[in-house]
Every structure is written in C-alpha cells, then in structure tokens.
PDB file of C-alpha atoms and ligand atoms in Angstrom:
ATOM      1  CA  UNK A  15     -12.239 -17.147  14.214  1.00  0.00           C
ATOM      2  CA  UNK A  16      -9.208 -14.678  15.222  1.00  0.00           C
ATOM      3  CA  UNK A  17      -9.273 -10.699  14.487  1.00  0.00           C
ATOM      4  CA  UNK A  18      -6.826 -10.427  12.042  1.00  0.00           C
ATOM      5  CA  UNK A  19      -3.628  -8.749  12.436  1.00  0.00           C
ATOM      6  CA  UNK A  20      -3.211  -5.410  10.350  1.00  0.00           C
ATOM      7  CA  UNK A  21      -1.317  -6.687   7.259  1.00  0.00           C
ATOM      8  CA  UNK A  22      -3.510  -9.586   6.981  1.00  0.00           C
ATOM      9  CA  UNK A  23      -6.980  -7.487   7.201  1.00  0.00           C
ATOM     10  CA  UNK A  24      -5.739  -5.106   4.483  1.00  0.00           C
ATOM     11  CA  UNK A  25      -5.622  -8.450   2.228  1.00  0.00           C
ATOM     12  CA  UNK A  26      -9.112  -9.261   3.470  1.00  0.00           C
ATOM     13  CA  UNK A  27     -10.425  -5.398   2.391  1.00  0.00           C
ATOM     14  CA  UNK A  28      -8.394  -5.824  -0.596  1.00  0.00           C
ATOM     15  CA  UNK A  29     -10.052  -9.089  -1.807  1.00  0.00           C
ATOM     16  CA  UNK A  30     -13.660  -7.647  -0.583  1.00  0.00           C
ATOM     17  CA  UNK A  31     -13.363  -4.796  -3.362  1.00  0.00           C
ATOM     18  CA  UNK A  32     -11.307  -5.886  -5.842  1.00  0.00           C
ATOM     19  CA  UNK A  33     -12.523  -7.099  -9.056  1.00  0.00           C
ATOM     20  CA  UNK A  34     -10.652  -9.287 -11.625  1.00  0.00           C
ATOM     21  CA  UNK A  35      -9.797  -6.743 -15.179  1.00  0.00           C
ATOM     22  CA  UNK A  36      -9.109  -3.994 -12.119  1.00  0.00           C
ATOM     23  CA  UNK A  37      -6.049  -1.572 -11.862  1.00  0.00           C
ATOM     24  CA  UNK A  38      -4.164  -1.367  -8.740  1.00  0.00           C
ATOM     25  CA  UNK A  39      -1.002  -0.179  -7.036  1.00  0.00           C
ATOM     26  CA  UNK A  40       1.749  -1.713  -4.925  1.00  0.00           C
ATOM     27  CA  UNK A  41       2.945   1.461  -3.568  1.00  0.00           C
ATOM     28  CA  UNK A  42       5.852   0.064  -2.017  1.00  0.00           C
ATOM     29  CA  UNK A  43       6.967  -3.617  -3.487  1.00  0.00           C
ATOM     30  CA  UNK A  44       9.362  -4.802  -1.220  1.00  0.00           C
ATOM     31  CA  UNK A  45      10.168  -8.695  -1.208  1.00  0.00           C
ATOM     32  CA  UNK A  46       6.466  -8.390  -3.179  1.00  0.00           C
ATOM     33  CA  UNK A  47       3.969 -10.241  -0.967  1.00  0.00           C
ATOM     34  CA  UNK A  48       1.475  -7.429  -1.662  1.00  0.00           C
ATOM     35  CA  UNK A  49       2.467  -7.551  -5.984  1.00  0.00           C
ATOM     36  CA  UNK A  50       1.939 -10.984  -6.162  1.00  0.00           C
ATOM     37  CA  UNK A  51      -1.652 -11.245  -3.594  1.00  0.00           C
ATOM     38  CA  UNK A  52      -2.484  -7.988  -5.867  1.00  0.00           C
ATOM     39  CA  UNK A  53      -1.615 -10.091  -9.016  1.00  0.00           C
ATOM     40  CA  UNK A  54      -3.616 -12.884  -8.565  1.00  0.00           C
ATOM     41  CA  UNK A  55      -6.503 -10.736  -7.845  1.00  0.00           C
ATOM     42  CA  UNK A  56      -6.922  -8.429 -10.691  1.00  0.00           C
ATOM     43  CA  UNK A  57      -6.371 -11.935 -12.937  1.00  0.00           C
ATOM     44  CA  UNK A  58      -4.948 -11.686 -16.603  1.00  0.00           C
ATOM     45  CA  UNK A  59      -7.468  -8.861 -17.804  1.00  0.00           C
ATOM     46  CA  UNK A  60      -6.269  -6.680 -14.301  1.00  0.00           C
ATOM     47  CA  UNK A  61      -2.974  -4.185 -14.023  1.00  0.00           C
ATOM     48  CA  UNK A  62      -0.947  -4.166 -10.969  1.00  0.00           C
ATOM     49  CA  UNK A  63       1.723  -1.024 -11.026  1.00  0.00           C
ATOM     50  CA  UNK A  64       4.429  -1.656  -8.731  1.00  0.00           C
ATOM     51  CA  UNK A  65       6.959   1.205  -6.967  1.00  0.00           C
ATOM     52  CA  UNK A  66      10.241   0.858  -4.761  1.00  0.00           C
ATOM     53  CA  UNK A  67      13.836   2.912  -4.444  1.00  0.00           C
ATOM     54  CA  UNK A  68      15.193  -0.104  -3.972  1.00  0.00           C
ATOM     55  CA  UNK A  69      16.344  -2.043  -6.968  1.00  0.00           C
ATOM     56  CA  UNK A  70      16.914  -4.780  -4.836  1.00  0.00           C
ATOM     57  CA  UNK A  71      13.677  -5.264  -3.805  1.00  0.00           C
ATOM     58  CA  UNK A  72      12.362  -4.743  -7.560  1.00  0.00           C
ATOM     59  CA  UNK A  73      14.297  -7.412  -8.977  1.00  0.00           C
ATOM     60  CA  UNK A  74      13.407  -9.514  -6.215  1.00  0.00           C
ATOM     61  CA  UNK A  75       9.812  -9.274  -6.880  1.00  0.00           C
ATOM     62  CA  UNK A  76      10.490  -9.593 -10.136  1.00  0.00           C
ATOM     63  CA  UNK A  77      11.836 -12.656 -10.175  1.00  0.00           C
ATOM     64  CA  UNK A  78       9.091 -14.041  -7.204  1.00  0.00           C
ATOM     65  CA  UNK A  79       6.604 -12.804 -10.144  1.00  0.00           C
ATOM     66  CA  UNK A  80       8.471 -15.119 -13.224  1.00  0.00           C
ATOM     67  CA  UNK A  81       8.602 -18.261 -11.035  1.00  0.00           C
ATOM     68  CA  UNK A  82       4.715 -18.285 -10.261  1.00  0.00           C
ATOM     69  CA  UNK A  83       4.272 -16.881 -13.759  1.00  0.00           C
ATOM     70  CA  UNK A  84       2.689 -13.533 -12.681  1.00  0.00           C
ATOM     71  CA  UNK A  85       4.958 -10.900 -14.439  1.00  0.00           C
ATOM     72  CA  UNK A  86       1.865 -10.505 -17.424  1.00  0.00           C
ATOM     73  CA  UNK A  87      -0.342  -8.170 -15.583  1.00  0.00           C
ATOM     74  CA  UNK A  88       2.656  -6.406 -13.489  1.00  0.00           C
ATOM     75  CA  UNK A  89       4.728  -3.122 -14.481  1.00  0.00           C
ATOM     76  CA  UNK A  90       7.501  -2.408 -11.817  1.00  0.00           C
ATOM     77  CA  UNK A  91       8.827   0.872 -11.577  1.00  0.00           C
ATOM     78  CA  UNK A  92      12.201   1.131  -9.609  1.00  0.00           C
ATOM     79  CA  UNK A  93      11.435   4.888  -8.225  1.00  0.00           C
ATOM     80  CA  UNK A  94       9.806   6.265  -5.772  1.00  0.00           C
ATOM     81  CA  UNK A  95       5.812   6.564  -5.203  1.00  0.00           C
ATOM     82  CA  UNK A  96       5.797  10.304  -5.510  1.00  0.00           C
ATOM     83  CA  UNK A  97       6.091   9.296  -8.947  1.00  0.00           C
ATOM     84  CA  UNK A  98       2.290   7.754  -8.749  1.00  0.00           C
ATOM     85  CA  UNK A  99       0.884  10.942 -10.547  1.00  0.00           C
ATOM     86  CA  UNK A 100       2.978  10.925 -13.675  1.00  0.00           C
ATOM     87  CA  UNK A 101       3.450   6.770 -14.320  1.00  0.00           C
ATOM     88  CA  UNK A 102       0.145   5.419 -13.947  1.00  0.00           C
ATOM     89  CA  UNK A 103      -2.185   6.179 -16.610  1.00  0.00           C
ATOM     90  CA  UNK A 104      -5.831   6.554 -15.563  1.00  0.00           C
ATOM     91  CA  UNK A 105      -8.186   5.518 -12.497  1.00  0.00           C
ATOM     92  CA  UNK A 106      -7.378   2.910 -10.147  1.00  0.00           C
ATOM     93  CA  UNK A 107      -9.315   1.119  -8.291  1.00  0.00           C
ATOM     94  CA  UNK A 108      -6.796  -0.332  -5.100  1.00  0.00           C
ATOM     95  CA  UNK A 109      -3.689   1.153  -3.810  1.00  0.00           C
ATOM     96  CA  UNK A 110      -1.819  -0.673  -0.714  1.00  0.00           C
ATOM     97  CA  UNK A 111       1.016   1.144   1.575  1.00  0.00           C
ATOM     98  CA  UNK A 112       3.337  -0.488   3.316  1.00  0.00           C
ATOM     99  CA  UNK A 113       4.997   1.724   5.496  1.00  0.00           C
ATOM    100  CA  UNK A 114       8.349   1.751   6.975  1.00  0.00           C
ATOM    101  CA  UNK A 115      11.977  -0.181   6.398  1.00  0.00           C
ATOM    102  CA  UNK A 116      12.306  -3.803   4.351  1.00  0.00           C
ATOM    103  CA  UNK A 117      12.678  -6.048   6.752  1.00  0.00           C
ATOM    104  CA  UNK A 118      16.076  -7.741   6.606  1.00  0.00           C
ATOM    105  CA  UNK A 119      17.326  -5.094   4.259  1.00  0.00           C
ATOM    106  CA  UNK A 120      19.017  -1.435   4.623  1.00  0.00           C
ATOM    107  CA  UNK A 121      16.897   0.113   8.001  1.00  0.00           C
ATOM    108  CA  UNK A 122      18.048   3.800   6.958  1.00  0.00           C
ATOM    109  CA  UNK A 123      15.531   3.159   3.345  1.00  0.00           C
ATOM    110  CA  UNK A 124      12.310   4.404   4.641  1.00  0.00           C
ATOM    111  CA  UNK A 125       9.324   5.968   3.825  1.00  0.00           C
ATOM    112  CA  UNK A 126       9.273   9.557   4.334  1.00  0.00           C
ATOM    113  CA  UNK A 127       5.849  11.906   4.812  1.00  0.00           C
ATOM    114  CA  UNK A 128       6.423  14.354   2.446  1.00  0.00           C
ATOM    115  CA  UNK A 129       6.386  11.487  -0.571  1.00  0.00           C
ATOM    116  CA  UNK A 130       4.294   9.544   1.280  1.00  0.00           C
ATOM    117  CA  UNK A 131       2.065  12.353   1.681  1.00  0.00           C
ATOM    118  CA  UNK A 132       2.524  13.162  -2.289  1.00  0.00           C
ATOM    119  CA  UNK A 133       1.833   9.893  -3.188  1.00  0.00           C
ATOM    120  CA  UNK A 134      -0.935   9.037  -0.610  1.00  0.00           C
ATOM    121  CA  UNK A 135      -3.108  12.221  -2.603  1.00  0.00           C
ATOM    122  CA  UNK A 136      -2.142  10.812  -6.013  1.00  0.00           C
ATOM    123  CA  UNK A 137      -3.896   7.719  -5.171  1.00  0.00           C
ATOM    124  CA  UNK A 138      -7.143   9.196  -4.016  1.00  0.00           C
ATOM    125  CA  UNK A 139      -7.164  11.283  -7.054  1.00  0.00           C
ATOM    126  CA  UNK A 140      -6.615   8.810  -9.703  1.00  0.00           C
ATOM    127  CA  UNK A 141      -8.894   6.349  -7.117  1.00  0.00           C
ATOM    128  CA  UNK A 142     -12.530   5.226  -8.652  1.00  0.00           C
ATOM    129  CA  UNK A 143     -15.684   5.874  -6.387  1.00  0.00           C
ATOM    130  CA  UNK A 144     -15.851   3.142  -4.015  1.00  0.00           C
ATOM    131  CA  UNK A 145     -12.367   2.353  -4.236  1.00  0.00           C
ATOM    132  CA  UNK A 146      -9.725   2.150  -1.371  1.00  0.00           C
ATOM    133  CA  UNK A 147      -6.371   3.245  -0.479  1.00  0.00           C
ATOM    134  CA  UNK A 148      -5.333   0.405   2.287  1.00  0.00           C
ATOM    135  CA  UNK A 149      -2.152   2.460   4.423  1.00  0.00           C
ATOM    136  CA  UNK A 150      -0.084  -0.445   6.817  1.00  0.00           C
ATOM    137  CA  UNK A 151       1.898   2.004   8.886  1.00  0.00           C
ATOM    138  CA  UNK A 152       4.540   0.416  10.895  1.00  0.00           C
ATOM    139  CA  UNK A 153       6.407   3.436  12.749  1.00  0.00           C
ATOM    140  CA  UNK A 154       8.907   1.419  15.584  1.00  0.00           C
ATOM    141  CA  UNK A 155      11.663   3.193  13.629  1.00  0.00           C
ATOM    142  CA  UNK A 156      13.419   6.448  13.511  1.00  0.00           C
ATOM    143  CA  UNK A 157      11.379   8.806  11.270  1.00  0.00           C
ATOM    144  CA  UNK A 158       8.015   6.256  11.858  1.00  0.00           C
ATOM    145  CA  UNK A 159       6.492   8.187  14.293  1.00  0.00           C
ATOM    146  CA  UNK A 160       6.532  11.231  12.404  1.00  0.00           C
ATOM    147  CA  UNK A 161       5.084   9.983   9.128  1.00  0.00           C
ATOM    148  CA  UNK A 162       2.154   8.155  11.323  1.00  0.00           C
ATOM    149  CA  UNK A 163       1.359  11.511  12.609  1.00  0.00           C
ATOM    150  CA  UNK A 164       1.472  13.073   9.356  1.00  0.00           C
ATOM    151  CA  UNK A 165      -0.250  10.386   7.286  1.00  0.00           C
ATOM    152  CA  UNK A 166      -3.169   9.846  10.151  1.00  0.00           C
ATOM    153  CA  UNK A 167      -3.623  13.868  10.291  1.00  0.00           C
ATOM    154  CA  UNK A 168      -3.711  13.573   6.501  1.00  0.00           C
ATOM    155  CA  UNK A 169      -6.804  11.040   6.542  1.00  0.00           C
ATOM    156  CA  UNK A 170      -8.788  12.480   9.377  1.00  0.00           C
ATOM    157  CA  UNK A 171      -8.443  15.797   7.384  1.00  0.00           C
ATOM    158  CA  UNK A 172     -10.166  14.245   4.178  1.00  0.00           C
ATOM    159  CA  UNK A 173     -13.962  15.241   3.992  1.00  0.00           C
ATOM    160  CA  UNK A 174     -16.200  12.259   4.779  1.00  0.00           C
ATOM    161  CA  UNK A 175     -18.781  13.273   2.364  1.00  0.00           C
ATOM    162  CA  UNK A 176     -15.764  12.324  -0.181  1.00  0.00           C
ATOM    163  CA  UNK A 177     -14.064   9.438   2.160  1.00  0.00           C
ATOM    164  CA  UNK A 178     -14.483   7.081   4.484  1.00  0.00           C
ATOM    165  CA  UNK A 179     -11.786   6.515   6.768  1.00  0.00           C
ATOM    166  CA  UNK A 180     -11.180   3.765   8.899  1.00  0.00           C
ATOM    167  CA  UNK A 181      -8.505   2.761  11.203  1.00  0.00           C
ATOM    168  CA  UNK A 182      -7.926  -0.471  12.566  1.00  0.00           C
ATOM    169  CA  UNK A 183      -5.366  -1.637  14.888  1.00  0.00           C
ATOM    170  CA  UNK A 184      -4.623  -4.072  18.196  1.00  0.00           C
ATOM    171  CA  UNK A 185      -4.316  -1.352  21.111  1.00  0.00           C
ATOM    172  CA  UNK A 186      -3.441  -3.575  24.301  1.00  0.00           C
ATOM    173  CA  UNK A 187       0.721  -5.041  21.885  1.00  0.00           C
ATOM    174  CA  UNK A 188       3.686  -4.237  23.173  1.00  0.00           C
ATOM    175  CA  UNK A 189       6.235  -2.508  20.291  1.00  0.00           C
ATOM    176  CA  UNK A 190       4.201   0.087  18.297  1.00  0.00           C
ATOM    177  CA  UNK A 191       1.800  -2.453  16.922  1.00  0.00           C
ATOM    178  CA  UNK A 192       1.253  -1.712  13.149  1.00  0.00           C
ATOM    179  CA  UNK A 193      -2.039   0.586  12.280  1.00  0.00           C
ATOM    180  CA  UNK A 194      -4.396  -0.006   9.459  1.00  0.00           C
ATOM    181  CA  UNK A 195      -5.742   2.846   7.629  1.00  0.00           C
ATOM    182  CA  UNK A 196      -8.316   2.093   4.790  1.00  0.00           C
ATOM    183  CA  UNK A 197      -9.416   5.104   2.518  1.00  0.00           C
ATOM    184  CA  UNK A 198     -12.858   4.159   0.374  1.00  0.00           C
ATOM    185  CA  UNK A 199     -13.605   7.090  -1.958  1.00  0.00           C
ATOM    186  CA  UNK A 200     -17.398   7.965  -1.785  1.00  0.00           C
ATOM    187  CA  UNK A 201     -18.211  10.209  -4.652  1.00  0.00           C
ATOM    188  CA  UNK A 202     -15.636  12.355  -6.695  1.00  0.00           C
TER     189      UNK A 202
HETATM  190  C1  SAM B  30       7.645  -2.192   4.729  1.00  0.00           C
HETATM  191  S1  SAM B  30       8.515  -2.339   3.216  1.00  0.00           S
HETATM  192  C2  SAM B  30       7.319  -2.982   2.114  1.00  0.00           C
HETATM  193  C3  SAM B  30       7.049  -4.443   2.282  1.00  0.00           C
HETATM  194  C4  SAM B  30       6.356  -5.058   1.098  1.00  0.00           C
HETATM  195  N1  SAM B  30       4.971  -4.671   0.970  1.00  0.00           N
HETATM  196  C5  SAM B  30       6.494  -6.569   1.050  1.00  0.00           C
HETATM  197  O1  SAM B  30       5.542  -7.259   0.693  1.00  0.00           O
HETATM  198  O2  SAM B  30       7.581  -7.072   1.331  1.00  0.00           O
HETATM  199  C6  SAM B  30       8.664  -0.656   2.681  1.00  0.00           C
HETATM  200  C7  SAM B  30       9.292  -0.518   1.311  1.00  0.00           C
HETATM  201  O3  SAM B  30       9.145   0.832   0.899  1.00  0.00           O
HETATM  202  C8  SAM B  30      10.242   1.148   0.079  1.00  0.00           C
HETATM  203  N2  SAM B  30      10.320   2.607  -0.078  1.00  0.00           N
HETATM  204  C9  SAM B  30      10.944   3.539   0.678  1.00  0.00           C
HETATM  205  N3  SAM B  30      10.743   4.773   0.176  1.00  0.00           N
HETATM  206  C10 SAM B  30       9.949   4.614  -0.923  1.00  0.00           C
HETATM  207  C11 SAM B  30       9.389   5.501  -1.883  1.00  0.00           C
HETATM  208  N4  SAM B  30       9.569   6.837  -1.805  1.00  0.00           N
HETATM  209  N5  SAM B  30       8.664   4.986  -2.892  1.00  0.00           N
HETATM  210  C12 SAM B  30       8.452   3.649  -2.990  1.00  0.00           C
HETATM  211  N6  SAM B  30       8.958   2.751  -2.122  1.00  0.00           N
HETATM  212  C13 SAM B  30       9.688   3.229  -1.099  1.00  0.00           C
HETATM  213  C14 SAM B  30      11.419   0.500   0.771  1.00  0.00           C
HETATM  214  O4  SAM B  30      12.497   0.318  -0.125  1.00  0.00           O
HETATM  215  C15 SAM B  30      10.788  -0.826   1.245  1.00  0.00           C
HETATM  216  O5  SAM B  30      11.035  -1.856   0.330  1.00  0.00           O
END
C-alpha cells in the first residue's frame, strides 16, 4: 500500500461518507475530474452542483459528463462559488475545493480568499452533521500563498465541538506540495 497523494485521499474521504441519493458540491469544476467521481457517487437519486468562472471549463465538463452519460444528476453553474449560498437549495452533504489555477489553462484565473473564504462558510452552513468540506489547496502560484494562510487560519478558527479539522499533506516534496484540509461537521 502507498499513502496517497492529497487529491487522491480527498476521493478516498469522499467515497468513505458519501451516500448514493446525497447532495454535493464541485466547488470549482475545472476539466471535471471531481463532477464526474462526485457523479458516480451520489448515483441517479444523488445531486451534484457544479461552480467555475470559467465557461471553458464548464462546457468542458459538460460535455466529459454527456459522453459517460452523467449530465442527469449534475447542475453546472458558470459563476463563481461565492454564489454557493444563493444557488443551492438546502443541506449538503459533500463539498470538494480545488484550489488554485486550471492547469493548462489561463494561470492569472485563480481562486481568491475572500470568495473562497465566502464560499468555504456557505458550505459548512448548508453542510449536514457528519458531513465534510474536503479543501485541496495548491498555493505554488502568485496569490496561493495568501489564500492557504487565510483558508488554514479559517479552519483552525472553527470550534471543534462543531468541526473536526484535519490536515493532511507530504512534508519532506520539493514545490509547495498540495495540502489537504477535510472539514466533518459534528453537531449544528
Ligand atoms: C485547480 S482548478 C480545479 C480543478 C478541477 N477540480 C478538475 O478536476 O480539473 C481551479 C478552478 O477554479 C476555478 N475558479 C477560480 N475562481 C473561482 C470562483 N470564484 N468560483 C468557482 N471557480 C473558480 C478556475 O477557473 C479553475 O477551473
């Protein structure tokens, strides 16, 4: 067995707590890896809401979604996450952050801390008890170390009779190895 790099342990949390009918959020879509894992486990009875600026990465996922005959149980919303509060109706019981720049596509597109931040708290209120926010922070980039700080400051603020917080992450990789925060609401 190998300890799992970040992105691929927030899959393994993921598929530890979620259920099939459950409603989750891709808080940033991207090229959709998250959408579709997300997808496939919530089944046909499940929701997946789905947010990026980028319309290129929406329609991207979109299509990824129609060829593997996903799309049922998916809403994509090309804005931002802030946005969390206002378009998803009722609790959820996953939300996944991926944060940073789209690989291959426009480095100045980033996630910022203040919506982060905004978006981040409209998760854990909407979240069900036992629930989890999973946060991949990638922060190589200019702006990343800045919403690291502000998003890890964020989580060690929460209180832990109302969160667990864990963070998870390879400390001895060169190049600002990605961090794993997950978020598990314990009571409301
Ligand atoms: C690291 S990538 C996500 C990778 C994605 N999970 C995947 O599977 O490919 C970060 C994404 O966040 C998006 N983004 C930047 N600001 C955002 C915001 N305020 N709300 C939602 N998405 C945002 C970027 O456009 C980019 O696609």
């Amino acid at each position: 067995m190998k300890i799992q790099p970040s992105v691929r342990y927030s899959h393994t949390i993921l598929s530890q707590l979620v259920q099939n009918g459950d409603t989750v959020v891709d808080a940033t879509v991207g090229k959709g890896n998250d959408t579709e894992f997300l997808s496939q486990l919530v089944g046909e009875n499940g929701k997946v809401y789905g947010f990026d600026v980028q319309a290129e990465a929406i329609n991207y996922t979109k299509q990824r979604l129609d060829d593997k005959n996903l799309s049922s149980n998916v809403t994509l919303f090309n804005t931002g996450h802030e946005n969390i509060e206002k378009l998803v109706d009722g609790p959820i019981n996953a939300a996944i952050f991926n944060l940073g720049y789209l690989p291959g596509s426009n480095k100045d597109i980033i996630t910022k801390p203040d919506t982060t931040l905004t978006a981040i708290k409209a998760c854990l209120d909407k979240l069900e008890v036992n629930g989890v926010v999973v946060l991949v922070l990638y922060y190589g980039h200019d702006g990343g170390p800045q919403e690291k700080d502000a998003v890890i400051q964020y989580a060690q603020s929460l209180d832990q009779k109302a969160f667990s917080v864990m963070q998870y992450q390879f400390i001895n990789q060169v190049h600002c190895p990605p961090i794993l925060l997950a978020i598990q609401k314990n009571s409301n």
